[in-house]
Tab-separated table of C-alpha atoms and ligand atoms in Angstrom:
chain	number	residue	atom	x	y	z
A	26	UNK	CA	-143.325	78.927	-33.883
A	27	UNK	CA	-141.271	76.953	-31.403
A	28	UNK	CA	-137.748	77.404	-30.066
A	29	UNK	CA	-136.226	75.468	-32.964
A	30	UNK	CA	-138.882	75.545	-35.697
A	31	UNK	CA	-139.911	78.840	-37.264
A	32	UNK	CA	-142.972	77.532	-39.119
A	33	UNK	CA	-146.404	78.939	-38.351
A	34	UNK	CA	-148.831	76.520	-36.739
A	35	UNK	CA	-150.595	75.606	-39.980
A	36	UNK	CA	-147.410	75.260	-42.035
A	37	UNK	CA	-146.493	71.791	-40.737
A	38	UNK	CA	-148.381	68.756	-42.069
A	39	UNK	CA	-149.633	65.902	-39.871
A	40	UNK	CA	-147.130	63.612	-41.605
A	41	UNK	CA	-143.420	64.401	-41.433
A	42	UNK	CA	-140.439	62.717	-43.083
A	43	UNK	CA	-137.231	63.261	-41.133
A	44	UNK	CA	-133.826	62.873	-42.763
A	45	UNK	CA	-130.813	63.671	-40.577
A	46	UNK	CA	-129.300	66.001	-43.146
A	47	UNK	CA	-131.195	69.275	-43.758
A	48	UNK	CA	-129.851	69.416	-47.333
A	49	UNK	CA	-131.430	66.041	-47.962
A	50	UNK	CA	-134.706	67.426	-46.637
A	51	UNK	CA	-134.436	70.154	-49.262
A	52	UNK	CA	-133.524	67.659	-51.988
A	53	UNK	CA	-136.310	65.222	-51.055
A	54	UNK	CA	-138.938	67.979	-50.907
A	55	UNK	CA	-137.864	69.541	-54.197
A	56	UNK	CA	-137.600	66.152	-55.936
A	57	UNK	CA	-140.725	64.372	-54.685
A	58	UNK	CA	-143.251	66.949	-53.472
A	59	UNK	CA	-145.542	69.227	-55.438
A	60	UNK	CA	-145.245	72.915	-54.586
A	61	UNK	CA	-142.669	72.501	-51.782
A	62	UNK	CA	-142.533	75.564	-49.569
A	63	UNK	CA	-139.698	76.364	-47.157
A	64	UNK	CA	-141.277	76.441	-43.680
A	65	UNK	CA	-138.224	76.317	-41.436
A	66	UNK	CA	-134.629	77.476	-41.643
A	67	UNK	CA	-133.825	78.090	-37.978
A	68	UNK	CA	-130.172	76.997	-37.523
A	69	UNK	CA	-130.207	75.880	-41.148
A	70	UNK	CA	-132.281	72.826	-40.166
A	71	UNK	CA	-134.409	73.065	-43.297
A	72	UNK	CA	-138.058	72.027	-43.362
A	73	UNK	CA	-140.378	72.028	-46.391
A	74	UNK	CA	-144.098	71.386	-46.746
A	75	UNK	CA	-145.752	70.323	-49.982
A	76	UNK	CA	-148.016	67.587	-51.268
A	77	UNK	CA	-147.463	64.058	-52.533
A	78	UNK	CA	-150.322	62.594	-54.599
A	79	UNK	CA	-152.536	65.248	-53.044
A	80	UNK	CA	-151.509	64.473	-49.463
A	81	UNK	CA	-149.920	67.194	-47.379
A	82	UNK	CA	-146.469	66.268	-46.064
A	83	UNK	CA	-143.541	68.022	-44.387
A	84	UNK	CA	-139.898	67.033	-44.746
A	85	UNK	CA	-137.927	68.323	-41.754
A	86	UNK	CA	-134.236	67.708	-41.001
A	87	UNK	CA	-133.552	66.134	-37.604
A	88	UNK	CA	-129.809	66.659	-37.326
A	89	UNK	CA	-127.502	63.831	-36.296
A	90	UNK	CA	-127.966	61.820	-33.127
A	91	UNK	CA	-130.802	61.329	-30.675
A	92	UNK	CA	-130.458	64.596	-28.701
A	93	UNK	CA	-130.918	66.608	-31.906
A	94	UNK	CA	-133.741	64.456	-33.287
A	95	UNK	CA	-135.454	64.595	-29.900
A	96	UNK	CA	-135.708	68.387	-30.032
A	97	UNK	CA	-137.382	68.404	-33.454
A	98	UNK	CA	-139.626	65.386	-32.832
A	99	UNK	CA	-140.803	66.782	-29.475
A	100	UNK	CA	-141.721	70.128	-31.003
A	101	UNK	CA	-143.365	68.544	-34.047
A	102	UNK	CA	-145.532	66.221	-31.954
A	103	UNK	CA	-146.298	68.428	-28.958
A	104	UNK	CA	-146.519	71.868	-30.546
A	105	UNK	CA	-147.546	71.162	-34.138
A	106	UNK	CA	-149.721	68.097	-33.518
A	107	UNK	CA	-147.784	65.827	-35.893
A	108	UNK	CA	-149.213	62.299	-35.923
A	109	UNK	CA	-146.886	60.347	-38.222
A	110	UNK	CA	-143.084	60.621	-38.261
A	111	UNK	CA	-140.915	58.603	-40.604
A	112	UNK	CA	-137.154	58.782	-40.323
A	113	UNK	CA	-135.365	58.418	-43.645
A	114	UNK	CA	-131.627	58.051	-43.355
A	115	UNK	CA	-128.491	56.052	-43.799
A	116	UNK	CA	-127.150	53.189	-41.713
A	117	UNK	CA	-124.141	50.940	-41.405
A	118	UNK	CA	-124.810	47.243	-42.110
A	119	UNK	CA	-123.855	44.814	-39.340
A	120	UNK	CA	-124.727	41.495	-41.015
A	121	UNK	CA	-122.994	39.793	-43.943
A	122	UNK	CA	-126.303	39.298	-45.773
A	123	UNK	CA	-127.128	43.033	-45.642
A	124	UNK	CA	-125.433	44.785	-48.572
A	125	UNK	CA	-124.639	48.369	-49.557
A	126	UNK	CA	-127.745	50.154	-50.968
A	127	UNK	CA	-130.099	47.657	-49.324
A	128	UNK	CA	-133.161	49.034	-47.561
A	129	UNK	CA	-133.531	48.299	-43.842
A	130	UNK	CA	-136.873	48.845	-42.112
A	131	UNK	CA	-136.436	49.029	-38.348
A	132	UNK	CA	-138.919	46.909	-36.399
A	133	UNK	CA	-137.110	47.725	-33.127
A	134	UNK	CA	-134.240	49.986	-32.122
A	135	UNK	CA	-131.874	49.037	-29.302
A	136	UNK	CA	-129.650	51.568	-27.585
A	137	UNK	CA	-127.397	52.058	-24.579
A	138	UNK	CA	-129.505	55.064	-23.673
A	139	UNK	CA	-131.777	57.659	-25.241
A	140	UNK	CA	-132.718	61.176	-24.121
A	141	UNK	CA	-135.827	59.467	-22.689
A	142	UNK	CA	-133.798	57.123	-20.467
A	143	UNK	CA	-133.875	59.647	-17.650
A	144	UNK	CA	-137.643	59.244	-17.315
A	145	UNK	CA	-137.731	55.504	-17.960
A	146	UNK	CA	-135.007	55.054	-15.321
A	147	UNK	CA	-134.300	51.383	-14.632
A	148	UNK	CA	-136.568	50.134	-17.416
A	149	UNK	CA	-134.971	48.823	-20.618
A	150	UNK	CA	-137.844	50.078	-22.750
A	151	UNK	CA	-138.185	48.326	-26.132
A	152	UNK	CA	-138.757	51.041	-28.761
A	153	UNK	CA	-140.705	49.548	-31.660
A	154	UNK	CA	-142.114	50.785	-34.961
A	155	UNK	CA	-145.790	51.372	-35.633
A	156	UNK	CA	-147.084	48.127	-37.121
A	157	UNK	CA	-149.365	49.732	-39.707
A	158	UNK	CA	-146.558	51.918	-41.058
A	159	UNK	CA	-144.094	49.049	-41.020
A	160	UNK	CA	-146.461	46.764	-42.884
A	161	UNK	CA	-147.258	49.480	-45.443
A	162	UNK	CA	-143.543	50.209	-45.956
A	163	UNK	CA	-142.792	46.545	-46.644
A	164	UNK	CA	-145.669	46.420	-49.144
A	165	UNK	CA	-144.471	49.651	-50.798
A	166	UNK	CA	-140.887	48.391	-51.050
A	167	UNK	CA	-141.965	45.099	-52.607
A	168	UNK	CA	-144.193	46.938	-55.101
A	169	UNK	CA	-141.013	48.735	-56.262
A	170	UNK	CA	-139.102	45.473	-56.641
A	171	UNK	CA	-137.112	46.081	-53.473
A	172	UNK	CA	-136.795	43.318	-50.870
A	173	UNK	CA	-136.234	45.159	-47.594
A	174	UNK	CA	-134.534	43.743	-44.508
A	175	UNK	CA	-136.947	44.030	-41.583
A	176	UNK	CA	-135.746	43.589	-38.010
A	177	UNK	CA	-133.838	45.118	-35.126
A	178	UNK	CA	-131.354	47.947	-35.505
A	179	UNK	CA	-129.026	49.684	-33.064
A	180	UNK	CA	-129.264	53.421	-32.358
A	181	UNK	CA	-125.770	54.383	-31.283
A	182	UNK	CA	-124.502	57.565	-29.640
A	183	UNK	CA	-121.243	57.388	-31.564
A	184	UNK	CA	-120.307	57.292	-35.234
A	185	UNK	CA	-116.605	56.803	-34.474
A	186	UNK	CA	-117.058	53.745	-32.358
A	187	UNK	CA	-114.370	52.554	-29.946
A	188	UNK	CA	-116.206	49.454	-28.704
A	189	UNK	CA	-115.621	46.630	-31.185
A	190	UNK	CA	-116.765	44.182	-28.477
A	191	UNK	CA	-120.183	45.839	-28.398
A	192	UNK	CA	-120.514	45.775	-32.179
A	193	UNK	CA	-119.632	42.086	-32.024
A	194	UNK	CA	-122.352	41.362	-29.470
A	195	UNK	CA	-124.982	43.364	-31.347
A	196	UNK	CA	-124.045	41.566	-34.571
A	197	UNK	CA	-124.180	38.216	-32.784
A	198	UNK	CA	-127.715	39.051	-31.658
A	199	UNK	CA	-128.898	39.597	-35.211
A	200	UNK	CA	-128.940	43.399	-35.288
A	201	UNK	CA	-129.240	44.406	-38.926
A	202	UNK	CA	-127.659	47.840	-38.904
A	203	UNK	CA	-126.495	50.811	-36.858
A	204	UNK	CA	-127.649	54.424	-37.046
A	205	UNK	CA	-128.088	57.170	-34.465
A	206	UNK	CA	-131.726	58.330	-34.149
A	207	UNK	CA	-134.522	55.737	-34.351
A	208	UNK	CA	-134.697	54.588	-30.702
A	209	UNK	CA	-135.567	58.069	-29.441
A	210	UNK	CA	-138.033	58.659	-32.290
A	211	UNK	CA	-139.893	55.422	-31.472
A	212	UNK	CA	-139.886	56.188	-27.744
A	213	UNK	CA	-141.271	59.708	-28.213
A	214	UNK	CA	-143.965	58.460	-30.583
A	215	UNK	CA	-145.004	55.829	-28.037
A	216	UNK	CA	-145.126	58.415	-25.260
A	217	UNK	CA	-147.274	60.871	-27.186
A	218	UNK	CA	-149.531	58.535	-29.149
A	219	UNK	CA	-147.963	59.210	-32.535
A	220	UNK	CA	-146.870	56.704	-35.192
A	221	UNK	CA	-143.212	56.276	-36.113
A	222	UNK	CA	-141.040	54.287	-38.475
A	223	UNK	CA	-137.443	54.349	-39.714
A	224	UNK	CA	-136.697	53.433	-43.336
A	225	UNK	CA	-132.949	53.298	-43.898
A	226	UNK	CA	-130.488	52.791	-46.735
A	227	UNK	CA	-127.187	51.015	-46.129
A	228	UNK	CA	-124.428	53.553	-46.797
A	229	UNK	CA	-121.517	51.625	-45.305
A	230	UNK	CA	-120.669	48.145	-44.097
A	231	UNK	CA	-119.140	47.477	-40.712
A	232	UNK	CA	-117.806	44.047	-41.692
A	233	UNK	CA	-116.232	44.888	-45.048
A	234	UNK	CA	-115.456	48.592	-44.626
A	235	UNK	CA	-117.150	49.387	-47.993
A	236	UNK	CA	-118.996	52.701	-48.368
A	237	UNK	CA	-121.244	54.273	-51.008
A	238	UNK	CA	-119.939	57.172	-53.038
A	239	UNK	CA	-121.963	60.351	-52.791
A	240	UNK	CA	-123.724	59.905	-56.170
A	241	UNK	CA	-124.952	56.403	-55.342
A	242	UNK	CA	-126.035	57.630	-51.936
A	243	UNK	CA	-128.372	60.119	-53.595
A	244	UNK	CA	-130.004	57.649	-56.007
A	245	UNK	CA	-130.577	55.001	-53.331
A	246	UNK	CA	-131.923	57.686	-51.044
A	247	UNK	CA	-134.693	58.267	-53.603
A	248	UNK	CA	-136.046	54.706	-53.218
A	249	UNK	CA	-136.241	55.250	-49.498
A	250	UNK	CA	-138.176	58.534	-49.819
A	251	UNK	CA	-140.694	56.870	-52.136
A	252	UNK	CA	-141.132	53.928	-49.757
A	253	UNK	CA	-141.663	56.298	-46.820
A	254	UNK	CA	-144.245	58.385	-48.719
A	255	UNK	CA	-146.102	55.309	-49.945
A	256	UNK	CA	-146.120	53.890	-46.401
A	257	UNK	CA	-147.565	57.130	-45.012
A	258	UNK	CA	-150.252	57.312	-47.692
A	259	UNK	CA	-151.120	53.756	-48.796
A	260	UNK	CA	-153.458	53.467	-51.775
B	12	HPA	N1	-122.578	54.217	-37.474
B	12	HPA	C1	-123.525	55.032	-36.991
B	12	HPA	N2	-124.393	55.656	-37.751
B	12	HPA	C2	-124.329	55.457	-39.075
B	12	HPA	C3	-123.385	54.619	-39.636
B	12	HPA	C4	-122.461	53.967	-38.787
B	12	HPA	O1	-121.585	53.195	-39.234
B	12	HPA	N3	-123.563	54.634	-40.975
B	12	HPA	C5	-124.595	55.447	-41.225
B	12	HPA	N4	-125.069	55.947	-40.065
């Protein structure tokens, strides 16, 4: 047990999928895993462990934003010995060629700051995905007939953004999408020798203002879970 995770030491797998929403963790575990078992409900931040094609895997909610994700990722890596962490979540598209429902795989994640900035101080660290996971995720997506967008994303501290000038600059520099967690996940994984990746589904579009309805969100979320699992356990 840790401060925020009630699971016993052996109840967390070495591979963890991390959606922001704890209810999506429950849905993903109950939909895709065999024999999912509830291993955490501290603060309602649900975590389940089960198997996928015989491989042990945990799905643990991260909450929204980097400070929340940082708590769970720190405890998973440092206290439970987790080696592979894959964020699965939604993002807002920043480029015209990135459409609603598209899958974005984050090669890098820019940010203004992360919870780790205090230790990196003046360094603009470049948080990047684990190459092996990234490569496997692209292969897994293509095998399912999905052509993912692979490139840089922006991990923002705000959902209700008041800096259109910043969005414009990030868009101008080719950033594919915005979300709120990946930069800290990649930084923590780098620091502790773990592997990390973020596989995202476009839920809204910053240029057009379109957004997915809740039903479509759920079905496109399924593709992303399958890509993440196949990337973690390539055949
Ligand atoms: N901004 C930040 N995070 C997000 C967004 C967004 O527009 N969409 C999904 N996650």
